[in-house]
XYZ file of C-alpha atoms in Angstrom:
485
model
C 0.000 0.000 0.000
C 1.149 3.361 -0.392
C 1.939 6.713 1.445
C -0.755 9.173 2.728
C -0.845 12.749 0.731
C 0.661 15.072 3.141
C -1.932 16.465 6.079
C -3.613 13.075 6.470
C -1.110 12.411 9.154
C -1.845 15.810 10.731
C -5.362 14.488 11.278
C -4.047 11.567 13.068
C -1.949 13.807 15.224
C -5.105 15.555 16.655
C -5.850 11.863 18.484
C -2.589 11.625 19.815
C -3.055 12.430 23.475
C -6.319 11.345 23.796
C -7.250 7.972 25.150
C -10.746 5.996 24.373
C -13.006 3.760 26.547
C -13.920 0.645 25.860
C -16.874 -1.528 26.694
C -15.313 -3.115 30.001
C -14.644 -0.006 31.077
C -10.670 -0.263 30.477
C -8.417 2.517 28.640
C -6.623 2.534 25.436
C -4.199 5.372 24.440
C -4.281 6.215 20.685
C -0.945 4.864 20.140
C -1.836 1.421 20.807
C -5.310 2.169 18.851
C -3.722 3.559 16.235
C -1.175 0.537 15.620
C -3.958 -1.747 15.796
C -5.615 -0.079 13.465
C -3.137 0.525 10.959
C -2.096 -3.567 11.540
C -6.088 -4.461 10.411
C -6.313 -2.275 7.549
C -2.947 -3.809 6.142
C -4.079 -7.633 6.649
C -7.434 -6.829 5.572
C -6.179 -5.702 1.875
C -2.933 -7.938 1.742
C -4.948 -10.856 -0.176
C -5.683 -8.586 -3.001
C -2.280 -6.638 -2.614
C -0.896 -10.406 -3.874
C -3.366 -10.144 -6.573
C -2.573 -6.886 -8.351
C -5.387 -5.218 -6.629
C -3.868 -2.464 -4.406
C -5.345 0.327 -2.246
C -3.720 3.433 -3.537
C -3.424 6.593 -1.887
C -6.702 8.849 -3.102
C -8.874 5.523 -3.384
C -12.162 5.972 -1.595
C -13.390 3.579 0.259
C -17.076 2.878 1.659
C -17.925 2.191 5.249
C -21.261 1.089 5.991
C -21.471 -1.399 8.408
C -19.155 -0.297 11.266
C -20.107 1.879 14.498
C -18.458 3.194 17.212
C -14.823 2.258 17.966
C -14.311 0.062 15.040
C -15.566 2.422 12.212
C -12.832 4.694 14.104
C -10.036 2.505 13.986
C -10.858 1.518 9.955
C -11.220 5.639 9.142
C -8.148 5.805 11.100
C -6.314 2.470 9.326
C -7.073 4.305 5.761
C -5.534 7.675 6.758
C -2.270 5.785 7.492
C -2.002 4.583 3.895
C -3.820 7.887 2.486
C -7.089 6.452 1.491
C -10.535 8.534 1.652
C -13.212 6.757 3.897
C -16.615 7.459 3.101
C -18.930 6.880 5.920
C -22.531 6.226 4.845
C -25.312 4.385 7.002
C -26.138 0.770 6.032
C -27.951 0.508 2.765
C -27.239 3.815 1.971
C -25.200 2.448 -0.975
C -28.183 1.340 -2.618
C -30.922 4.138 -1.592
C -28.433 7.317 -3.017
C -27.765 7.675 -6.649
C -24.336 10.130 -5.447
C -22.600 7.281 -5.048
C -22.459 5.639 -8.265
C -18.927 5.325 -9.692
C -17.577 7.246 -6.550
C -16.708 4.260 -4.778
C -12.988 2.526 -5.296
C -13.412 -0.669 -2.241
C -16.203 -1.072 0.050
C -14.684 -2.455 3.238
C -17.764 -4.635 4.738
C -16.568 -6.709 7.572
C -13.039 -7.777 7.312
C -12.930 -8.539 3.563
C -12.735 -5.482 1.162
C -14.214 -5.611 -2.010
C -12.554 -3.743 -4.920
C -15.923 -1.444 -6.582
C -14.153 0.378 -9.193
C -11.291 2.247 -10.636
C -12.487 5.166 -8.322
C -10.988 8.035 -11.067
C -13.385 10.388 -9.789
C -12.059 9.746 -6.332
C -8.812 11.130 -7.174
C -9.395 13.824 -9.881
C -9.900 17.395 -8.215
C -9.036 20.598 -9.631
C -5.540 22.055 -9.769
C -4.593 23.396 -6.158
C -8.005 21.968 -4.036
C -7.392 20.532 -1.147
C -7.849 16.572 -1.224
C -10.942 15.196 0.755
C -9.581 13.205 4.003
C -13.161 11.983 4.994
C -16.154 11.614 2.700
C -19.974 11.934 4.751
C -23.388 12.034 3.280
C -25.868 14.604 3.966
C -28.939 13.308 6.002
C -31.007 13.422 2.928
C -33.571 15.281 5.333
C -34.383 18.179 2.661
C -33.849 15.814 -0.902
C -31.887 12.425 -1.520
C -28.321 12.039 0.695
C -25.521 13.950 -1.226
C -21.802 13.661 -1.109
C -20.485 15.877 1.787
C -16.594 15.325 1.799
C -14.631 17.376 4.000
C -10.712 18.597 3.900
C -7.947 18.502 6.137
C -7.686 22.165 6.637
C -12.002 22.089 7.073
C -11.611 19.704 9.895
C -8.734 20.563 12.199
C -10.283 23.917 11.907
C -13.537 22.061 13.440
C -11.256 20.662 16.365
C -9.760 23.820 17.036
C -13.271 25.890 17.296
C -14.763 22.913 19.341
C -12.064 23.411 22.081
C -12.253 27.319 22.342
C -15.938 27.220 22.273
C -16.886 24.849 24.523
C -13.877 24.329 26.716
C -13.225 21.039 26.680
C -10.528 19.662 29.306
C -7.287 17.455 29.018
C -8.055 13.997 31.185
C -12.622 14.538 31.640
C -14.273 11.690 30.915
C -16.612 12.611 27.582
C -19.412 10.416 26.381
C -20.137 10.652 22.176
C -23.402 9.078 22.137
C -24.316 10.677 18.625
C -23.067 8.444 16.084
C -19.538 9.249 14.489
C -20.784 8.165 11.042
C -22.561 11.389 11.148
C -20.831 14.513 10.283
C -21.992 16.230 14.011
C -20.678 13.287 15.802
C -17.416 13.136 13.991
C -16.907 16.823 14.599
C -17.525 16.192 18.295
C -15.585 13.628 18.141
C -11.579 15.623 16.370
C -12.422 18.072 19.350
C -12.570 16.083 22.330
C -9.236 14.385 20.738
C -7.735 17.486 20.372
C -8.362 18.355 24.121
C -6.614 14.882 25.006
C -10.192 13.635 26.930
C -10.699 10.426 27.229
C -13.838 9.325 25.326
C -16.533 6.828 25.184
C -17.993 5.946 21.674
C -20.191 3.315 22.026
C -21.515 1.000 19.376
C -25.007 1.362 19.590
C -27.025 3.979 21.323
C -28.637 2.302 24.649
C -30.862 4.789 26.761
C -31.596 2.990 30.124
C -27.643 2.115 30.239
C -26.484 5.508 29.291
C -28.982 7.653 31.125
C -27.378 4.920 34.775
C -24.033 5.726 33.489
C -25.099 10.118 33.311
C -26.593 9.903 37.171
C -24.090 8.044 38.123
C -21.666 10.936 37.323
C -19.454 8.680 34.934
C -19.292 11.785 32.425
C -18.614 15.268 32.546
C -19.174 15.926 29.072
C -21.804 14.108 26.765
C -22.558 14.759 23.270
C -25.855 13.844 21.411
C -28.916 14.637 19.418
C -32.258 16.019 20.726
C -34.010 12.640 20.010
C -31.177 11.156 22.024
C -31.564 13.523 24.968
C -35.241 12.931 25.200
C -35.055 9.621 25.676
C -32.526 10.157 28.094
C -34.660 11.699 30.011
C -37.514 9.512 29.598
C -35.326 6.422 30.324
C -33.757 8.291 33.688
C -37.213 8.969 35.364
C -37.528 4.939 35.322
C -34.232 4.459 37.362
C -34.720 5.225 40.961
C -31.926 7.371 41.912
C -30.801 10.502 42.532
C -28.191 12.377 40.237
C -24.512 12.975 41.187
C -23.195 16.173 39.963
C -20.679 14.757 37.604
C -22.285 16.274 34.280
C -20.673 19.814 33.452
C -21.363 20.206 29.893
C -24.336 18.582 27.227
C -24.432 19.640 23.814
C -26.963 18.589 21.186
C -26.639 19.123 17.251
C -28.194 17.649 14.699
C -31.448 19.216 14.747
C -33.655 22.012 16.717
C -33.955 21.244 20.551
C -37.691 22.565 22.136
C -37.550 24.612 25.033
C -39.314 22.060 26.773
C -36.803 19.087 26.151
C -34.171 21.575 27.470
C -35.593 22.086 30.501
C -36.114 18.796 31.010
C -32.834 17.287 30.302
C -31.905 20.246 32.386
C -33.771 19.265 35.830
C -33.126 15.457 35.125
C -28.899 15.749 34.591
C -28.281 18.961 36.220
C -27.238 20.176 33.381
C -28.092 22.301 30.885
C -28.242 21.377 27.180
C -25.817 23.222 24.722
C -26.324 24.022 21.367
C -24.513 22.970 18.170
C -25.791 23.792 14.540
C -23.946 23.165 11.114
C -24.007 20.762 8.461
C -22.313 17.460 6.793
C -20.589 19.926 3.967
C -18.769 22.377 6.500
C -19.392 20.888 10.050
C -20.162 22.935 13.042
C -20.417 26.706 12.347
C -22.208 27.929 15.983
C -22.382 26.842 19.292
C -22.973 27.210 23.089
C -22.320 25.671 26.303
C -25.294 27.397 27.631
C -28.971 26.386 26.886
C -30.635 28.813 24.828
C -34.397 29.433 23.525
C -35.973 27.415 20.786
C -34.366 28.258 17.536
C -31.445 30.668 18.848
C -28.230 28.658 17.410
C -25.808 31.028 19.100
C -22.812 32.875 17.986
C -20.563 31.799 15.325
C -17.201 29.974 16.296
C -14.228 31.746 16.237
C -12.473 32.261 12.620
C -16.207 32.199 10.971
C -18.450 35.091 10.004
C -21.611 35.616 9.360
C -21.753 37.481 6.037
C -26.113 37.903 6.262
C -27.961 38.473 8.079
C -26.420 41.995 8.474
C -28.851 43.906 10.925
C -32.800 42.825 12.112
C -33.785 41.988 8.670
C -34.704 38.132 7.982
C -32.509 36.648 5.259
C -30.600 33.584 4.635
C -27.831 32.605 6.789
C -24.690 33.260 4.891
C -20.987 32.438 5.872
C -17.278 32.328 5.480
C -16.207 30.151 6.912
C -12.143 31.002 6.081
C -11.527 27.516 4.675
C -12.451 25.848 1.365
C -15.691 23.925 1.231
C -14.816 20.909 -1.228
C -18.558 20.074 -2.585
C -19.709 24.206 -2.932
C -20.325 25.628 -6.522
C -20.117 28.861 -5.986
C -17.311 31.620 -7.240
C -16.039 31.788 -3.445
C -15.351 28.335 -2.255
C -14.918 29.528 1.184
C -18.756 31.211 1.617
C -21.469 28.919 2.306
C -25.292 29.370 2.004
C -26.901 27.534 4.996
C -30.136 27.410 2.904
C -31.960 28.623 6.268
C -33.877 31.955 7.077
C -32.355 33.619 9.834
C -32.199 36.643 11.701
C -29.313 38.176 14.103
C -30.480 39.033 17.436
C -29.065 42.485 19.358
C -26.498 40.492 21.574
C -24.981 38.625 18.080
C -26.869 35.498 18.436
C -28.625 33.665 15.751
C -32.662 33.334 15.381
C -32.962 30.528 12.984
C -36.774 30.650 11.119
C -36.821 27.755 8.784
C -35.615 26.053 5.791
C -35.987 28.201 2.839
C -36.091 24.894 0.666
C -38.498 23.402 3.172
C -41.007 25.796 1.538
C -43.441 23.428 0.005
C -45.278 23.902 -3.524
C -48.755 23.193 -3.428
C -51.075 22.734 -6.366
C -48.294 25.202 -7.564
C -48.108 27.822 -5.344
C -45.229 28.266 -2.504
C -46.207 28.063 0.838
C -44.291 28.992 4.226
C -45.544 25.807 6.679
C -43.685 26.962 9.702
C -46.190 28.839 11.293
C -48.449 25.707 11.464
C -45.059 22.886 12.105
C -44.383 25.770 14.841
C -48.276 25.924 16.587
C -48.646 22.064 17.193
C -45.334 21.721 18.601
C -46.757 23.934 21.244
C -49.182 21.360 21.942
C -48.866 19.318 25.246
C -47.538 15.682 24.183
C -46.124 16.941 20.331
C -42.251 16.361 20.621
C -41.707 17.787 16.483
C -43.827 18.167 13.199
C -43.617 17.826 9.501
C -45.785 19.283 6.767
C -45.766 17.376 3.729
C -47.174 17.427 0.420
C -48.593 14.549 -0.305
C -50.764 13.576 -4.315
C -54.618 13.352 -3.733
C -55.313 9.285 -4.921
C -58.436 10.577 -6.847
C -57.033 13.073 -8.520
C -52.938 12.877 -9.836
C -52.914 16.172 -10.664
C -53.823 17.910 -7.346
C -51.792 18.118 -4.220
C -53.069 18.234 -0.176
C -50.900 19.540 2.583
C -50.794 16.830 5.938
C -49.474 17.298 8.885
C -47.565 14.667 10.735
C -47.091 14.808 14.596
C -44.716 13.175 16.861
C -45.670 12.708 20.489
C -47.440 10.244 23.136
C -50.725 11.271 24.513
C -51.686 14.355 22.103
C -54.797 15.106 22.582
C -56.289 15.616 19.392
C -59.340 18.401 19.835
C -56.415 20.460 21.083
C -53.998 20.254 18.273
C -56.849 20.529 15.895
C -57.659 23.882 17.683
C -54.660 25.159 17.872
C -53.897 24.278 13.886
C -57.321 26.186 13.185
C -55.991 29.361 15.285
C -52.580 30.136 14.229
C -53.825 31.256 10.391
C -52.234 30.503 7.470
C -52.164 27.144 5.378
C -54.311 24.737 6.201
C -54.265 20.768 6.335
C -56.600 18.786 4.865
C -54.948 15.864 6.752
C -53.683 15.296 10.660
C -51.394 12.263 11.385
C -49.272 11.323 14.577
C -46.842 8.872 15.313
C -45.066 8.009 18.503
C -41.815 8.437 17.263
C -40.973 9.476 13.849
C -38.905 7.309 11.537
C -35.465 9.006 11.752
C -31.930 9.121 9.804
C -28.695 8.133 11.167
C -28.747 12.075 12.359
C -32.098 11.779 14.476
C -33.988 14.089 11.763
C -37.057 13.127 10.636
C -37.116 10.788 7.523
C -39.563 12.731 5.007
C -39.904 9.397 2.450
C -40.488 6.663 5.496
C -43.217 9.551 7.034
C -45.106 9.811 3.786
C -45.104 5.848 3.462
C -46.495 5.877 6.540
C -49.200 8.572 6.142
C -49.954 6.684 2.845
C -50.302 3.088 4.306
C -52.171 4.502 7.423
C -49.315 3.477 9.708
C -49.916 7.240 10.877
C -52.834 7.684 13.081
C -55.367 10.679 11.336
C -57.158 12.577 13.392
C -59.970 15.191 12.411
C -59.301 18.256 11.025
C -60.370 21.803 11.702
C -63.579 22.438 9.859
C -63.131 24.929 6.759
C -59.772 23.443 6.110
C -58.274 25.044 2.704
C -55.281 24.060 0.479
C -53.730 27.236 1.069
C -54.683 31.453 2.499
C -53.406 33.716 -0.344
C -51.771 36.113 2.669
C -49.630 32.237 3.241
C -47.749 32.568 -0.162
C -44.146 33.441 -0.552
C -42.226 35.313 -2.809
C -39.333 34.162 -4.803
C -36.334 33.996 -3.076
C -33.622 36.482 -4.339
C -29.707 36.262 -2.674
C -28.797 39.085 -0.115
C -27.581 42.038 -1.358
C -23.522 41.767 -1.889
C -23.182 38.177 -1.404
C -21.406 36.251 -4.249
């Protein structure tokens, strides 16, 4: 096998005081994980080494089956030889069309399989940074896309983790958000960086997790708001009292309620954090703090927000001050968040929506947050969707639902409160007790409409008078901010 392009072994660096947990309980430092590692990815492609198929440095290769420590110590095994991992959920190979001919090996167990000549793995465009680590977008807003990330893009991540959240040399730090996801990876370089010594378990196990949290095991855990409420759900089943071991709790990955916050809060002792970016640039804002529904924070240090410029609402733009490898645009280094946003008077950030969560209906736009935003004000609704969904009777018409997550909603009062708020209207009601999710712990748009469809979902009555749409509801075109390339 051959030699890593230069600043693959920086990334390895980054883990070098740090130690990781394993199941038992006993400690590992990175040097012996790292030899390991490096040992397993040479035996695993030594077979086809003999047979004139070699991993070159630049091949990408696919992992899809591994969690937790071992998808570490195989990302980690194909930096040492300069190999790309791309980290995609199980079966994502076959759901997303962006990974057709990208694909050089996919390493499934401990036999790799060679996929293709993986050209397009290695071209890139004269003076662009190589990709060291290859993620897909949750899909959550369209079909997963290719999210690959640089060297420079993610020890800049570590860096801004560590000034932003102060994370300590030695503390014991819990990644319960899966590493195969761009948040939990993120998480994961700055904790390293910091030298803590970190659990990453395999699978995600409330009841055990939410023992290990009282039990003041952790004094830093990182996870997603689905994680944290069952957390908290699973801890008011244990009969015991916290210890104050928990100092810091940070979710990403999707909007945290104020009500989950203060729960987590008066559960743990702790409050929850924020975190908000995305697979293509990682984490962009953050706080130790808890903050209000939809506030995301200031912007970590080295990245700046380019719009919103005053009180005006208007899609969060950045520069981020490194190159973003899958942007087309004339400035690699500015991003377009493709959310509405507003910046509040102390510098924080109001987020207000997708802008291409707006949904066409029987061709017009509409602006759904206002109603996604009234029922989860509803006792018992944890999150909502509105989806457009194709009347059976009639292919060429279109009806806005509403999907609910949430035990014990009482329906009269969500239908009520859907009725009050103005604006679109739903000519259908569904809940669920827990949504389908993505590896991310967003909702999963396709599974939720299957399940509206196939009456998995649970309809309840709407309000009476319910339209397709208010003409007062519709939105304009969107046009860029003023200035912004």
């Amino acid at each position: 096998m051959g030699r890593p392009e230069a600043g693959f072994t920086e990334l390895s660096d980054v883990f070098s005081q740090t130690c990781f947990e394993e199941g038992g309980g006993a400690v590992i430092g990175f040097a012996s994980f790292q030899t390991a590692a490096t040992r397993a990815t040479a035996a695993a492609f030594a077979a086809r080494d003999a047979r004139g198929h070699q991993l070159e440095p630049g091949a990408t290769v696919l992992l899809a089956e591994d969690t937790g420590l071992p998808l570490l110590s195989k990302i980690v095994g194909l930096w040492n030889v300069g190999a790309v991992p791309l980290v995609a959920p199980s079966g994502a190979s076959a759901a997303s069309a962006a990974l057709v001919n990208q694909i050089g090996w996919h390493w499934d167990g401990v036999r790799p399989m060679r996929r293709g000549e993986h050209a397009s793995a290695r071209a890139r465009p004269v003076g662009a940074e190589p990709a060291a680590i290859i993620h897909l977008t949750s899909g959550s807003t369209g079909s997963p896309k290719l999210a690959p990330r640089g060297v420079t893009s993610l020890l800049d991540e570590a860096s801004r983790y560590c000034a932003r959240y102060g994370f300590q040399a030695g503390e014991r730090a819990l990644l319960a958000a899966p590493i195969g996801h761009s948040f939990g990876f993120g998480a994961l370089l700055g904790l390293a960086a910091s030298g803590a010594i970190i659990r990453v378990p395999p699978v995600f196990n409330a009841r055990r997790l939410a023992r290990a949290l009282i039990a003041g095991h952790y004094a830093v855990v990182i996870l997603t708001a689905p994680m944290a409420r069952l957390l908290v759900a699973a801890a008011r089943r244990i009969d015991a009292l916290a210890v104050a071991g928990l100092r810091l709790a940070i979710a990403g990955a999707g909007p945290v309620s104020d009500a989950l916050s203060d729960d987590f809060a008066a559960t743990f002792g702790c409050p929850l954090g924020r975190n908000y970016g995305c697979s293509e640039t990682g984490a962009s804002f953050g706080e130790a703090a808890a903050l209000p529904e939809g506030v995301i924070g200031r912007p970590f240090n080295g990245i700046r927000v380019l719009s919103p410029s005053g009180n005006e609402t208007a899609e969060l733009v950045l520069d981020l001050g490194h190159t973003v490898l899958s942007a087309d645009q004339r400035t690699p280094s500015i991003w377009r968040s493709g959310d509405n946003a507003r910046r509040l008077p102390d510098g924080t950030i109001l987020l207000l929506g997708r802008r291409d969560a707006r949904l066409k209906l029987n061709g017009q736009t509409i602006d759904t947050d206002r109603l996604t935003h009234a029922a989860r004000k509803i006792r018992g609704v944890s999150d909502a969707i509105a989806l457009v969904l194709q009347v059976p009777s009639a292919p060429d018409r279109d009806y806005l639902a509403l999907v609910c997550e949430g035990d014990g909603i009482a329906p009269d009062q969500l239908a009520a409160a859907v009725a009050e708020r103005g604006g679109s209207m739903p000519q259908a009601i569904a809940t669920l007790e827990c949504f389908p999710r993505t590896a991310a712990g967003k909702p999963d748009r396709a599974a939720l409409i299957a399940a509206v469809l196939s009456g998995q979902a649970r309809r309840i009555a709407c309000p009476a008078g319910a339209a397709l749409e208010q003409p007062h509801d519709r939105v304009p075109e969107d046009r860029a901010p003023a200035g912004i390339p």
